[in-house]
Structure formats: structure tokens, C-alpha cells
Coordinates of C-alpha atoms in Angstrom, one line a residue:
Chain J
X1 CA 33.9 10.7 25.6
X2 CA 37.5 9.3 25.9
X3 CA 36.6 5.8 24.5
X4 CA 36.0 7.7 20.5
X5 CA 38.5 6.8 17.9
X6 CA 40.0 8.8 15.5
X7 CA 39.8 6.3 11.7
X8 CA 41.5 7.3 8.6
X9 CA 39.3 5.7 6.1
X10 CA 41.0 5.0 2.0
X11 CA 37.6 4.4 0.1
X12 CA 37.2 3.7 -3.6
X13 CA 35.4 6.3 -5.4
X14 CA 34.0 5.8 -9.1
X15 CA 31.3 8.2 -10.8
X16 CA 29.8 5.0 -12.6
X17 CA 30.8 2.2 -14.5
X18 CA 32.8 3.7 -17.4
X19 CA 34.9 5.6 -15.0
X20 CA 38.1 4.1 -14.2
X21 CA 38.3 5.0 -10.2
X22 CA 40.6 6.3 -7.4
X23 CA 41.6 6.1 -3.9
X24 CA 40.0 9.0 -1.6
X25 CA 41.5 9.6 1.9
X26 CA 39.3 11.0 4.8
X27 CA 39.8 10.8 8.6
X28 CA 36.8 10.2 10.8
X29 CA 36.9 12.1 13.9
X30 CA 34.8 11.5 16.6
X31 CA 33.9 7.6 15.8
X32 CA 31.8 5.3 18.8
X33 CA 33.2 1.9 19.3
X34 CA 29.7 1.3 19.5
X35 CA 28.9 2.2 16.3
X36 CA 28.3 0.0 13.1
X37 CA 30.5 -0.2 10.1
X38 CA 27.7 1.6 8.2
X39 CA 26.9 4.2 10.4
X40 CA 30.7 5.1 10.9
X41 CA 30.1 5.5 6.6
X42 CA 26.8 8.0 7.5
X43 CA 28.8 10.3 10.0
X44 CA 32.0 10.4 7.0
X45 CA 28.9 11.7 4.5
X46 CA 27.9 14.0 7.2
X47 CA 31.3 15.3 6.9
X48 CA 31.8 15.2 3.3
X49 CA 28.2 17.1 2.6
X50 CA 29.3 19.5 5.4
X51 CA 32.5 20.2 2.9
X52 CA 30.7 20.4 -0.6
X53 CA 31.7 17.0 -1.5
X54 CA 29.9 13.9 -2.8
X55 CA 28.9 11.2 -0.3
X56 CA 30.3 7.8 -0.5
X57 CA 27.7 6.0 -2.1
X58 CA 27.1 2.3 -0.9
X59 CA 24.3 -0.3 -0.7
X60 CA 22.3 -0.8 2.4
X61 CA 18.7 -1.8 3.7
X62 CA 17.9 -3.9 6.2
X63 CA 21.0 -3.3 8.3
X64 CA 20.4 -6.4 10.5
X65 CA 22.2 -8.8 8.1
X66 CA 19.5 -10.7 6.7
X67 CA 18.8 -9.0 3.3
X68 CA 22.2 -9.8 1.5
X69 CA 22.4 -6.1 0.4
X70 CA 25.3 -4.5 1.8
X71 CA 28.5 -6.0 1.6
X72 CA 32.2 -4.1 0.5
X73 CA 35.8 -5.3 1.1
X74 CA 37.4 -3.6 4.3
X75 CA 41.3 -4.4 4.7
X76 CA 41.3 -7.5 2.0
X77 CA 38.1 -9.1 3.7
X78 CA 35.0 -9.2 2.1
X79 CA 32.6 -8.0 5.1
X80 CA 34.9 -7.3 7.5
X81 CA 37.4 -8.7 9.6
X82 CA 34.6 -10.9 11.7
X83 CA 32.9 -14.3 10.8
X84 CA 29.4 -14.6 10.2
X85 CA 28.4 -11.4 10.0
X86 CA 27.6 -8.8 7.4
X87 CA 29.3 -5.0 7.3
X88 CA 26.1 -4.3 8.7
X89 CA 26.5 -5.8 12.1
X90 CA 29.9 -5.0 12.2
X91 CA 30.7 -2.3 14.7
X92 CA 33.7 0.2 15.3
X93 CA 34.7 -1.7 19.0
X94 CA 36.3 -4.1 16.1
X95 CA 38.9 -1.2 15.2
X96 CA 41.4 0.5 16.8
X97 CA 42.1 4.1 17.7
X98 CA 44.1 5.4 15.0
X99 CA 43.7 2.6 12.1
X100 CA 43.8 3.4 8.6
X101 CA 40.6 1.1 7.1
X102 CA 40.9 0.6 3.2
X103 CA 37.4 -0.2 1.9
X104 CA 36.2 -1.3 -1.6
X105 CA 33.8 -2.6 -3.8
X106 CA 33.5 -6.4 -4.6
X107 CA 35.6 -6.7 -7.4
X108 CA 34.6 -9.4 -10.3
X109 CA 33.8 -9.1 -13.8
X110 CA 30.4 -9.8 -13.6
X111 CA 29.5 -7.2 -10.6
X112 CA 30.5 -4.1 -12.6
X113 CA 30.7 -1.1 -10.0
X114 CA 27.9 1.3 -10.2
X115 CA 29.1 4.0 -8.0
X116 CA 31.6 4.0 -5.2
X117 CA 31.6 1.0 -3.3
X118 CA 27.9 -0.3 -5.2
X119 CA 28.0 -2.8 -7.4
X120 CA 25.4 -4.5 -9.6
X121 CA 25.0 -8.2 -8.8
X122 CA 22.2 -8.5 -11.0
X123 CA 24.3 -11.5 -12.3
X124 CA 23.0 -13.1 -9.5
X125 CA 19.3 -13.1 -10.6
X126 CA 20.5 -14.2 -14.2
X127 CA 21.6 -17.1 -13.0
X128 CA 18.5 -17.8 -10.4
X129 CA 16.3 -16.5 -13.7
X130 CA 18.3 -20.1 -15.7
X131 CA 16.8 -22.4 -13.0
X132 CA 17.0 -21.3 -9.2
X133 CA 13.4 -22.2 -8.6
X134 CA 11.0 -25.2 -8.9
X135 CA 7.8 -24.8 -11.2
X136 CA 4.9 -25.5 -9.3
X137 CA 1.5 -24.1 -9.3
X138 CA 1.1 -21.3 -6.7
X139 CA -2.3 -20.5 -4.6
X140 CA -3.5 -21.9 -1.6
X141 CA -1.0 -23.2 0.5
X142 CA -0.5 -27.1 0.5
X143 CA -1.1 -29.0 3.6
X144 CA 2.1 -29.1 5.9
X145 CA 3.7 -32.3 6.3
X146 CA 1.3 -33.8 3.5
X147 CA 5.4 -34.3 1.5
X148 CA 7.1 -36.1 4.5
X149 CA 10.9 -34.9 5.0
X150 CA 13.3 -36.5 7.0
X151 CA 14.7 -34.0 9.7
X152 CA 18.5 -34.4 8.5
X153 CA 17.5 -33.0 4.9
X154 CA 15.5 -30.5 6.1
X155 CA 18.3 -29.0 8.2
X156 CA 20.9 -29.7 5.4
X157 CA 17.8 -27.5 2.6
X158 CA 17.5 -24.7 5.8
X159 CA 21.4 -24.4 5.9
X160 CA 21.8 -24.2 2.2
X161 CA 19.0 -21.5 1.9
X162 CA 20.2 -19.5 4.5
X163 CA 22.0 -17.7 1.8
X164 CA 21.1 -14.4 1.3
X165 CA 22.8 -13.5 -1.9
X166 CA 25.1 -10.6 -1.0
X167 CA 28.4 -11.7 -3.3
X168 CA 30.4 -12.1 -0.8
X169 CA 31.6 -15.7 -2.0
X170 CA 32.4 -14.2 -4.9
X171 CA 34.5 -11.0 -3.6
X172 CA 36.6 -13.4 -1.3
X173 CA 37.1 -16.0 -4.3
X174 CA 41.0 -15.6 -5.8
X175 CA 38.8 -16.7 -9.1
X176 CA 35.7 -14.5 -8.8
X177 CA 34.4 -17.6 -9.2
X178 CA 30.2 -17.8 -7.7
X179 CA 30.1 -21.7 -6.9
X180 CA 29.2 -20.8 -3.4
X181 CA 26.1 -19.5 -4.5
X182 CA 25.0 -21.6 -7.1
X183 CA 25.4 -24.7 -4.8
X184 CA 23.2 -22.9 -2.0
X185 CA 20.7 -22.2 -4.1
X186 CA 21.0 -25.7 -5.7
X187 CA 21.7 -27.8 -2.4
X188 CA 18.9 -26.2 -0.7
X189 CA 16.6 -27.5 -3.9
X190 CA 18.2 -30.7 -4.3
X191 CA 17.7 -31.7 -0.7
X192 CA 13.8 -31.6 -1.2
X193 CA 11.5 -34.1 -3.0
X194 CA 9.9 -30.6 -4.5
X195 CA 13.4 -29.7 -6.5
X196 CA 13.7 -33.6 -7.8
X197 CA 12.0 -33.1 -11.0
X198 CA 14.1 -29.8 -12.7
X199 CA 17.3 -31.2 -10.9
X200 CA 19.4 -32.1 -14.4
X201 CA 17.7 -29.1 -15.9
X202 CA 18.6 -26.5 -12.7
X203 CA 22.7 -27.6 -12.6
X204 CA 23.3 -27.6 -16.2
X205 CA 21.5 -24.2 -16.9
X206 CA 22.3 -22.7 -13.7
X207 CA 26.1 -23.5 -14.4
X208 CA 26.1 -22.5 -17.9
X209 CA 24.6 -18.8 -17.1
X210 CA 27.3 -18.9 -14.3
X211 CA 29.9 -19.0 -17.2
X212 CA 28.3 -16.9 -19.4
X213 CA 28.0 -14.3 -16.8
X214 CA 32.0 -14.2 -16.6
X215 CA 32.9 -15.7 -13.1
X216 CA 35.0 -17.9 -12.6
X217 CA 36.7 -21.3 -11.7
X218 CA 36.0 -22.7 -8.6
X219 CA 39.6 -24.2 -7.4
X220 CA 38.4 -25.4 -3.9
X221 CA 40.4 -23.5 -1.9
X222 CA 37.4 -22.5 0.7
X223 CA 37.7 -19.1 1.4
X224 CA 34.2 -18.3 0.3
X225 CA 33.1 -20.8 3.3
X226 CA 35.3 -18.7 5.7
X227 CA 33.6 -14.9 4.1
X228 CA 30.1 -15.9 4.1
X229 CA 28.6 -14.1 6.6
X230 CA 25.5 -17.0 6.7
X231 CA 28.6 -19.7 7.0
X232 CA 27.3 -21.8 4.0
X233 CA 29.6 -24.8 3.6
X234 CA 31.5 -25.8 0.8
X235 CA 30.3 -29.3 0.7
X236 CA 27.5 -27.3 -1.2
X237 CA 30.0 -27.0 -3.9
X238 CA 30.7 -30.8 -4.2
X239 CA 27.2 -31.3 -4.1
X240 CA 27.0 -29.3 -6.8
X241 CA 29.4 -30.7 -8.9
X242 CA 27.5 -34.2 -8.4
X243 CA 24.3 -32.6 -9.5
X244 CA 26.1 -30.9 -12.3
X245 CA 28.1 -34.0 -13.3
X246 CA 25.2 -36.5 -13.4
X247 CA 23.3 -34.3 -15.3
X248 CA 25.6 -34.0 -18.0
X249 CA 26.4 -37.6 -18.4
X250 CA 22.7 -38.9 -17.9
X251 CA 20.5 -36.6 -19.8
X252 CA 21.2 -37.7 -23.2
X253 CA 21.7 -41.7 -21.8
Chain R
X1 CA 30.5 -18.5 -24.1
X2 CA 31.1 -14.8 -21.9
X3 CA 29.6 -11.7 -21.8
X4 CA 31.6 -9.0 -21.1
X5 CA 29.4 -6.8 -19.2
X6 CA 32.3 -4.3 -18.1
X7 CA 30.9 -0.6 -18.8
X8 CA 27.4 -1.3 -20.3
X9 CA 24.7 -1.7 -17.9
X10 CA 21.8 -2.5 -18.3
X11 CA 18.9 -0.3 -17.4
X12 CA 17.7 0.0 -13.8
X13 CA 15.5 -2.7 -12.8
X14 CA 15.4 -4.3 -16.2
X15 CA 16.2 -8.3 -16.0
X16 CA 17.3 -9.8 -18.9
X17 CA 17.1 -13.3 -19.0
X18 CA 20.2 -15.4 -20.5
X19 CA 19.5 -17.9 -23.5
X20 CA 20.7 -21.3 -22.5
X21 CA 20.2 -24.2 -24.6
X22 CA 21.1 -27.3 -21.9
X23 CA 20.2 -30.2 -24.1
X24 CA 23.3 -30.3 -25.7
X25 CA 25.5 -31.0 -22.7
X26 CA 27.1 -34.5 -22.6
X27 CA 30.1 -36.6 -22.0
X28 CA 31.9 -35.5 -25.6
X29 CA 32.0 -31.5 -24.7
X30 CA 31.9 -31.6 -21.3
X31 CA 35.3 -29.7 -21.0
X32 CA 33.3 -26.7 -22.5
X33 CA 31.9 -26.0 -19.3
X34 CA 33.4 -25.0 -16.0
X35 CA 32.6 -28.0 -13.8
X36 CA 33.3 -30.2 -16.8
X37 CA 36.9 -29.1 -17.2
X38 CA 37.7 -29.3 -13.5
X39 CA 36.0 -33.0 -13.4
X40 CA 38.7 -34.3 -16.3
X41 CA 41.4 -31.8 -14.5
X42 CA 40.4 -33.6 -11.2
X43 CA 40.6 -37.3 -13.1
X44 CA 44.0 -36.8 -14.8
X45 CA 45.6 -35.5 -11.6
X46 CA 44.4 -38.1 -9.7
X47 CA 45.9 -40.8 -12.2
X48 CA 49.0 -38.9 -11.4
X49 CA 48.6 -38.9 -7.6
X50 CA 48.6 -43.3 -8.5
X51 CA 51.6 -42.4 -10.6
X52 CA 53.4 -40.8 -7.7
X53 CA 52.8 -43.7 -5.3
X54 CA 53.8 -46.4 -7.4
X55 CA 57.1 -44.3 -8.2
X56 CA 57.7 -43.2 -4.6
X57 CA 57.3 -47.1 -3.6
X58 CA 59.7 -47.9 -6.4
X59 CA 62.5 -45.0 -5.3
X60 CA 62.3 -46.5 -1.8
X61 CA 63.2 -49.8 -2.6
X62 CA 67.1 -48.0 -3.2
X63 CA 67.4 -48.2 0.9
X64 CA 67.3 -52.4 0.6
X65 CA 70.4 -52.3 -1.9
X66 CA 71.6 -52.5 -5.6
X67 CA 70.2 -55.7 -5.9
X68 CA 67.3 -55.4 -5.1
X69 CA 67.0 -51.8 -6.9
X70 CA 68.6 -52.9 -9.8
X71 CA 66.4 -55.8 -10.3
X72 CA 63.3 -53.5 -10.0
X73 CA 64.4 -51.0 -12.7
X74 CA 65.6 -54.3 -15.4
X75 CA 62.5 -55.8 -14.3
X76 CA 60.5 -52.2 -14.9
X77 CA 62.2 -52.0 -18.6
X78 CA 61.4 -55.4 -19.3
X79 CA 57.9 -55.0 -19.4
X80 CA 58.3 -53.4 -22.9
X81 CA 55.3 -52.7 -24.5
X82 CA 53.3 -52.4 -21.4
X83 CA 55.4 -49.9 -19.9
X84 CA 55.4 -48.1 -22.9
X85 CA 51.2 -47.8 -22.9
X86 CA 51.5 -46.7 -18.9
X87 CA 53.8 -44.3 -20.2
X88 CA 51.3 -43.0 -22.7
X89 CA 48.5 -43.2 -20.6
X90 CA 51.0 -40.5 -17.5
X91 CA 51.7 -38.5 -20.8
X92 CA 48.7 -37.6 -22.2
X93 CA 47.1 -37.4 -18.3
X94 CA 49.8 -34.8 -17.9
X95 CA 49.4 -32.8 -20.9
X96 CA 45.7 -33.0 -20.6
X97 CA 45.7 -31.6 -17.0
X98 CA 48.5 -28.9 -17.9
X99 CA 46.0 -27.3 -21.0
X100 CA 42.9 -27.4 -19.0
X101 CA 44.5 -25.9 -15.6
X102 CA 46.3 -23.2 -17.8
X103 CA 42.6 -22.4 -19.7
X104 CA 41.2 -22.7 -15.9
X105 CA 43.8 -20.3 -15.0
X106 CA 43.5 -17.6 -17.5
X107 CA 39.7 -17.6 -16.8
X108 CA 39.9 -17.1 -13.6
X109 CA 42.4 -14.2 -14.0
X110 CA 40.0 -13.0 -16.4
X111 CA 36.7 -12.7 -13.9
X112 CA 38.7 -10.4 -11.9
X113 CA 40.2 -7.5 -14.0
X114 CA 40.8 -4.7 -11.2
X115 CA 42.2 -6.5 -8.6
X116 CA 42.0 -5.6 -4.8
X117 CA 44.6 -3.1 -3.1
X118 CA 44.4 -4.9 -0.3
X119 CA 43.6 -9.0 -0.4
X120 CA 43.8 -10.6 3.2
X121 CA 42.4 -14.1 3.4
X122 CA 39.8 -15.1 6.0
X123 CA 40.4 -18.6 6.7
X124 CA 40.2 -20.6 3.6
X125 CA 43.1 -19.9 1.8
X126 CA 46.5 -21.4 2.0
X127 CA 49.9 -21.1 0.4
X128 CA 49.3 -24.3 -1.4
X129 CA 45.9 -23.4 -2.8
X130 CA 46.7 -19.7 -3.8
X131 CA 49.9 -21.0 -5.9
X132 CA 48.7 -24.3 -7.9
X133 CA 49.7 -22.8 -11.5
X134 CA 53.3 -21.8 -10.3
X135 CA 54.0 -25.0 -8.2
X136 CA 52.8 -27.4 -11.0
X137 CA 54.8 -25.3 -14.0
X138 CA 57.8 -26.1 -11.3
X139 CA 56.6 -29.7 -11.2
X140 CA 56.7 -29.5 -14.8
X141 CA 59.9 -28.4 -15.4
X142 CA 61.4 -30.9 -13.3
X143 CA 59.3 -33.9 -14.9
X144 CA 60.9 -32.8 -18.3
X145 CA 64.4 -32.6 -16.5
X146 CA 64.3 -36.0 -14.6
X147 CA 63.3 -37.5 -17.7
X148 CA 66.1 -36.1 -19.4
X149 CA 68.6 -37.5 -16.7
X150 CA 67.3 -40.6 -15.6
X151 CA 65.4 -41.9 -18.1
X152 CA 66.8 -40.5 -21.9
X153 CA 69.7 -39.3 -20.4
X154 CA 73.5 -41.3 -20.2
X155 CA 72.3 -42.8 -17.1
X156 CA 69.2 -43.4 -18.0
X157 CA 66.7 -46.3 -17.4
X158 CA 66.9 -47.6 -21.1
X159 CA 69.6 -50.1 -21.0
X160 CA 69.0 -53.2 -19.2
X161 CA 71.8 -54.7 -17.1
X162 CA 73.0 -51.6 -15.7
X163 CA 73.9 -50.8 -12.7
X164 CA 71.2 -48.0 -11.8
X165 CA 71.7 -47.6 -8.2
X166 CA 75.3 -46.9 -8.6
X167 CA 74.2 -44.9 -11.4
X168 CA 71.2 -42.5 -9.6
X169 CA 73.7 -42.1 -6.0
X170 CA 76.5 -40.9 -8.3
X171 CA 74.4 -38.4 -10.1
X172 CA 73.3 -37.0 -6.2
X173 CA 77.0 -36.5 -5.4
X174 CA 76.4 -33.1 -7.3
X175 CA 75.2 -31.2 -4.3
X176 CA 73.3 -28.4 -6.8
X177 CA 71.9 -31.4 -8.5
X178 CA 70.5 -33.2 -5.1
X179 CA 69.0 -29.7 -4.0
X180 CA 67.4 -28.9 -7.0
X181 CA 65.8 -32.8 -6.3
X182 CA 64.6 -31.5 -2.9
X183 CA 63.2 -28.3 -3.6
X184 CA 61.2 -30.5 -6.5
X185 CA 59.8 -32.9 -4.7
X186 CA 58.7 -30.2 -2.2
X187 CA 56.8 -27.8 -4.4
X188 CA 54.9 -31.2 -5.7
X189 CA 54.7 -32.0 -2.2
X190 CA 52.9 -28.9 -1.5
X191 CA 51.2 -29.3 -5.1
X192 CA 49.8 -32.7 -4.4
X193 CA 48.5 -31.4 -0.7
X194 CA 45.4 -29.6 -2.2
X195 CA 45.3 -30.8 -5.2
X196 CA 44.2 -34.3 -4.1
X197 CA 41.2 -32.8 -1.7
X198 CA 40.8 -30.2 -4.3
X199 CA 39.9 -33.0 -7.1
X200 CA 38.2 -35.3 -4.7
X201 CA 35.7 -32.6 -4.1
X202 CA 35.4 -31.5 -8.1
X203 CA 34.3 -35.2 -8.1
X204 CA 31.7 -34.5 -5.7
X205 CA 33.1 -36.4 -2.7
X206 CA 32.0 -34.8 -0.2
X207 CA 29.7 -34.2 2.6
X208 CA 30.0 -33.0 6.4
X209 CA 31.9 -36.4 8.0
X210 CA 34.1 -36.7 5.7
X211 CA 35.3 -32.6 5.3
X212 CA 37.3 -32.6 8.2
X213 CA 39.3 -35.7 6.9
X214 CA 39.5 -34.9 3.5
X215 CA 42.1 -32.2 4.8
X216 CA 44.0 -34.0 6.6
X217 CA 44.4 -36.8 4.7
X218 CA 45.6 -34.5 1.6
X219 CA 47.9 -32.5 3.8
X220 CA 49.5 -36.3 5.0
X221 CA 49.6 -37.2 1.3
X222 CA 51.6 -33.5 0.5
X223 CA 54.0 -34.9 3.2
X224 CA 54.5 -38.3 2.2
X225 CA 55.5 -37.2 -1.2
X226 CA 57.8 -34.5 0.0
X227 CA 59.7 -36.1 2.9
X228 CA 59.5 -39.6 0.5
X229 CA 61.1 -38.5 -2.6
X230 CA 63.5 -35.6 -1.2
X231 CA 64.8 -38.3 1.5
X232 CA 67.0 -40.2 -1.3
X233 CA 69.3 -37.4 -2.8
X234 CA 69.4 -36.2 1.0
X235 CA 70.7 -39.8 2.0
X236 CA 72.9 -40.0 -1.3
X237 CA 74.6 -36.7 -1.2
X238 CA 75.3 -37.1 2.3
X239 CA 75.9 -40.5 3.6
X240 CA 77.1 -42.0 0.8
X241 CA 80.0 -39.3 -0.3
X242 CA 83.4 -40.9 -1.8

């Protein structure tokens, strides 16, 4: 076929987490435009086993960017060069003939790296574990509609929880900072009569184990908004500083 | 309060939840925490984004003439004691603001320690955002210098019955000196420009209507500031050469 590309791909390798990493240089020969990201990375491990080398290890599952588990750095931009999308769903017609791709983990202090181009974001649970969820008794389902919601917030909760927790926010972030992500999963509460009764509770605690955890200062500059592939706003963010802010000044009042 | 978790996993599958004690949190060590640093950060800029207007409107008032000018500064050092709590008041906003965004700064540099090999922004990022630390250490320097010159220094604001305009258009005749003014007033031009949406959304004000705005009305306030204040040692230094 005359439409493959030829890609030089310069991925980060790193045997675990104490290991301090390197570049690796490998051309792709032979690449569909048709092709996803990821399975562009499959036919490379082809290669590499076909050599005696290691595969590049990186996370996958659902590849139809809903689960929030893939997600590297290509060229500077956390999932790609697109909007809206995650690596998953980005395919090879996106590239050129002939580019040199530079691909890497998310890099922050909380997600150590793993392996290659895997990181561990179980900061991300940490901080859903200090109050991402309402405490309610489980079982039969309740009645629908028996809590009336106005549409508006029920749109505004749907956006919020559209978030699927890949780190992205946080790769993109000059601070490393996971506001992005805390305010989803606190917006999407907050909008909803259910989340009203742990709301001081949820900011504080989900804040402080956001600090704990090693990320860092959110200084509003919106490129989170722009790399999340399920385009959660920043007005999240401000949301959550009013949650966060109230909380602090009204709980010992 | 952080946990370097660089190098020590924890097992595979094994949660460990944090210990957070919440109850604690209030007004008195609110600058302990993330949010709570940014929201007095936010505050104290802001009282120096008021500071900048009412000194821009005061500047301006050189284009109506000495008199006028002149009676504006001998009526600004006669307030005495009140000027002197204002002054206070900018100083200890500015210090406060310069400790916190430096502790901000270092934190954030911290959260990242391997950086990227290559960083390309996707839409969000600007030259203003990126470079707040460097363009407010300028803005510092000058503050420190202009107070130097025109307020401690041998032209300076302290002694009444002077004649200040002549005073501030000789000083521009210096063509270094009116420069240095306009590159100045441009970095806190560009400083101000996200920093005033920056701490209106640390405050929380925000929602979908208003985003668009917000922008825009910080990136007019960035300009305002810039063309306003550089626009005087421009005019002096060359319109009003011997």
C-alpha cells in the first residue's frame, strides 16, 4: 500500500520505579494511517520481540476512550495532538510520513512510573478514598424521580462526571497540580441534593489528600480544560475553590 | 504535609487510605492548605490591582498640566497619617503575596521532578500564565526602584510645594531611564492580564456565562495598565525634549 508511513518513534523506557530512565529510538515501518496510536505501539512490540528486546510496556483496556486507562505524553501533549480524545482513539492518519513522535509517561510526583510509559495513579483513588463518594445505604434501587432535579444541574453533575480519571489534567498541568479532577469529582457531587450533606467534609478532605499526595498548585492557566479528552471545564475548579473555601470558613462558625 | 512517594511503591492492588483530620481547618491556618494560600494570594493581588487603578488615574492627570498634577501629589502628601496606613496596608499586601507565590512556586516545581523532553501546550496556556514568578520578581524590582526615585529619592514625593511634574518629565529625559519605565509597566501589564482572572477564579467566581468574559476583561485590564502607565515616559522623553 503507498498510503503507509514510515514513524521514528523516541519512547521513554524505565525497568521500574527506582530506575532512573532513557530515551530509546525505533522506526516503525510499515504504519496504516488507519491505525490507532496504540496499535501503531502493538506492531513496534511485534518488532521489538521479533529482535530479542523488551516490549514497550504501557497501559491499555478498553481502547474506546471511556475507561480512563491509557493515556502518555506524545510530542509535549498529554494524549495526543487531538481534542477530546484519548491515545486510544487517536489514529496514525494524524501523523505524517516520516515524523519523529517522542512519547512519554505522565510525569508528576505523585504518579511514579512503573514501567515504561505506565504510571501508577493510585493517587487518584487516595484522594476519591478521603471523600469522593456520598454515604448512603445501598440495596434496592430508589424510585426514579422520587429526588426532583432541575434539568440545568443535572446536565452541569453529567458533565462533571464524565471524567474518567486518566491524569491527564495532571500530565498537561505546568504544576502537576490535580484540581481538574478533584473538582469533577466534587462538581458532579455538589450539583446533587444526594452530595449536600458530606459537602464541607468532601472539599476539605479531598483537598488535603490532594496535598498530601504531592501535586500541585493550581495557577489557572487552563491547559488541563484544553488536554482532557472528556473536555471537563475549568469552572469546575472555581467551584471547587467555593466549596473548599466555605467549608473552611463555616465549619468551625 | 507531603509524601514523597518517588521509588517506593506500594504493593499491587493494595489501597492505602490517607489519615486526614479536617476539623481543624479554619480561617487562622487556612494558608496551610493549597486553595487557602491561593485564596489570600488572590485577595492581596487584587488589593493591588485597586492600587494600580487609583495610581494609573493619578499618573494621567500629568496630561492636564503642572497645576493640576502638582496639586494632586501636595494634596496626596497631605493626607499624612492616612496615606501612611494605605501605604501599610499596599506593603504588607505585597509582601504577603510575594512569600505565598514563591512557597506556591517552589511547590509546584516540586510535584514535577523529571520534567518533559518535549512540553507543547494544547490550548490553555499562554505566555502570561506560564511566566507569573518571573514577570512579578520584574514588577518587584521596579516597585523597589520607583520608590527609590520618586518617592525617597531627591525628587521624590516627600516634600510638599514642589514642583513634581517638572520634576517626574525631567527624570524621563534619560532615555535608558524612560525605557526601563516602559518595559515595567509592560511585564506588569502582562502580569496583571492573568493574574486578575486567575484570582477571580481562586475566589470562586465563576461559572459558564461569565468564562468567556472573564478573559477578556483581564486581557483589557493587562492593556490598560500597559499602554496607561508606559504612555507618560513615552510622551515625556519624546515630546517634551529641551
Amino acid at each position: 500500500m503507498s498510503d503507509h508511513m514510515r514513524i521514528t518513534l523516541r519512547f521513554w523506557r524505565q525497568k521500574g520505579p527506582d530506575d532512573k530512565g532513557h530515551f530509546e529510538t525505533h522506526r516503525v515501518d510499515d504504519v496504516s494511517p488507519h491505525q490507532s496510536f496504540l496499535e501503531m505501539l502493538d506492531q513496534l512490540n511485534d518488532a521489538l520481540l521479533k529482535e530479542g528486546k523488551e516490549p514497550l510496556a504501557f497501559d491499555s483496556d478498553c481502547r474506546e476512550g471511556i475507561c480512563g486507562t491509557c493515556g502518555f505524553v506524545i510530542n509535549g501533549q498529554a494524549h495526543g495532538p487531538l481534542r477530546g480524545v484519548t491515545v486510544c482513539q487517536l489514529h496514525m492518519r494524524n501523523f505524517r510520513d516520516g515524523d519523529v513522535i517522542t512519547v512519554e509517561p505522565w510525569r508528576a510526583r505523585p504518579f511514579p512510573v512503573v514501567k515504561d510509559l505506565i504510571v501508577d495513579k493510585r493517587a487518584f483513588d487516595q484522594i476519591l478514598m478521603a471523600g469522593g463518594y456520598i454515604s448512603v445505604k445501598t440495596g434496592s434501587a430508589p424510585d426514579a424521580n422520587a429526588i426532583p432535579i432541575s434539568r440545568k444541574d443535572a446536565e452541569e453533575a453529567f458533565d462533571a462526571a464524565a471524567c474518567i480519571g486518566c491524569g491527564a489534567c495532571v500530565a498537561a498541568c505546568k504544576n502537576a497540580s490535580a484540581m481538574l479532577f478533584v473538582s469533577a469529582k466534587v462538581a458532579h457531587l455538589a450539583y446533587l441534593p444526594q452530595g449536600r450533606p458530606e459537602r464541607k467534609r468532601r472539599a476539605l478532605r479531598m483537598m488535603i489528600a490532594h496535598e498530601m499526595l504531592g501535586f500541585g498548585n493550581c495557577t489557572n492557566e487552563s491547559e488541563c480544560e484544553a488536554a482532557c479528552p472528556k473536555e471537563i471545564s475549568v469552572k469546575n475548579i472555581s467551584l471547587l475553590n467555593r466549596e473548599f473555601t466555605r467549608a473552611a470558613l463555616t465549619q468551625t462558625a | 504535609m507531603s509524601q514523597n512517594r518517588a521509588g517506593t511503591l506500594p504493593p499491587p492492588g493494595q489501597l492505602i487510605p490517607l489519615e486526614i483530620d479536617e476539623s481543624a481547618v479554619g480561617l487562622s491556618n487556612l494558608f496551610t492548605l493549597s486553595i487557602g494560600r491561593k485564596w489570600l494570594m488572590a485577595i492581596m493581588g487584587l488589593v493591588w490591582c485597586a492600587f494600580i487603578v487609583l495610581h494609573l488615574i493619578g499618573n494621567l492627570l500629568i496630561y492636564l498640566g503642572p497645576t493640576e498634577y502638582n496639586d494632586y501629589s501636595e494634596h496626596l502628601t497631605g493626607l499624612g497619617p492616612y496615606l501612611w496606613i494605605a501605604e501599610a496596608v499596599f506593603v504588607l499586601a505585597l509582601l504577603v503575596h510575594l512569600v505565598l507565590s514563591i512557597v506556591v512556586t517552589l511547590q509546584n516545581w516540586a510535584a514535577r521532578p523529571v520534567k518533559y523532553r518535549v512540553d507543547k501546550k494544547k490550548g490553555g496556556r499562554t505566555i502570561m500564565s506560564s511566566t507569573m514568578i518571573w514577570t512579578g520578581l520584574v514588577v518587584l524590582v521596579f516597585v523597589v526602584l520607583h520608590l527609590v526615585s520618586l518617592k525617597f529619592g531627591e525628587v521624590g514625593l516627600r516634600d510638599e510645594k514642589k514642583d513634581f511634574h517638572g520634576a517626574v518629565i525631567a527624570l524621563f529625559q534619560n532615555g535608558g531611564y524612560a525605557l526601563w519605565y516602559v518595559l515595567a509597566t509592560w511585564v506588569l501589564g502582562l502580569h496583571v492580564s492573568h493574574g486578575l482572572q486567575s484570582s477571580l477564579r481562586t475566589l470562586g467566581l465563576n461559572n459558564r456565562r461569565i468564562e468567556p468574559k472573564l478573559k477578556a476583561v483581564s486581557a483589557a485590564f493587562g492593556w490598560i495598565v500597559a499602554v496607561g502607565y508606559s504612555s507618560i515616559p513615552i510622551w515625556a522623553y519624546l515630546f517634551l525634549g529641551a
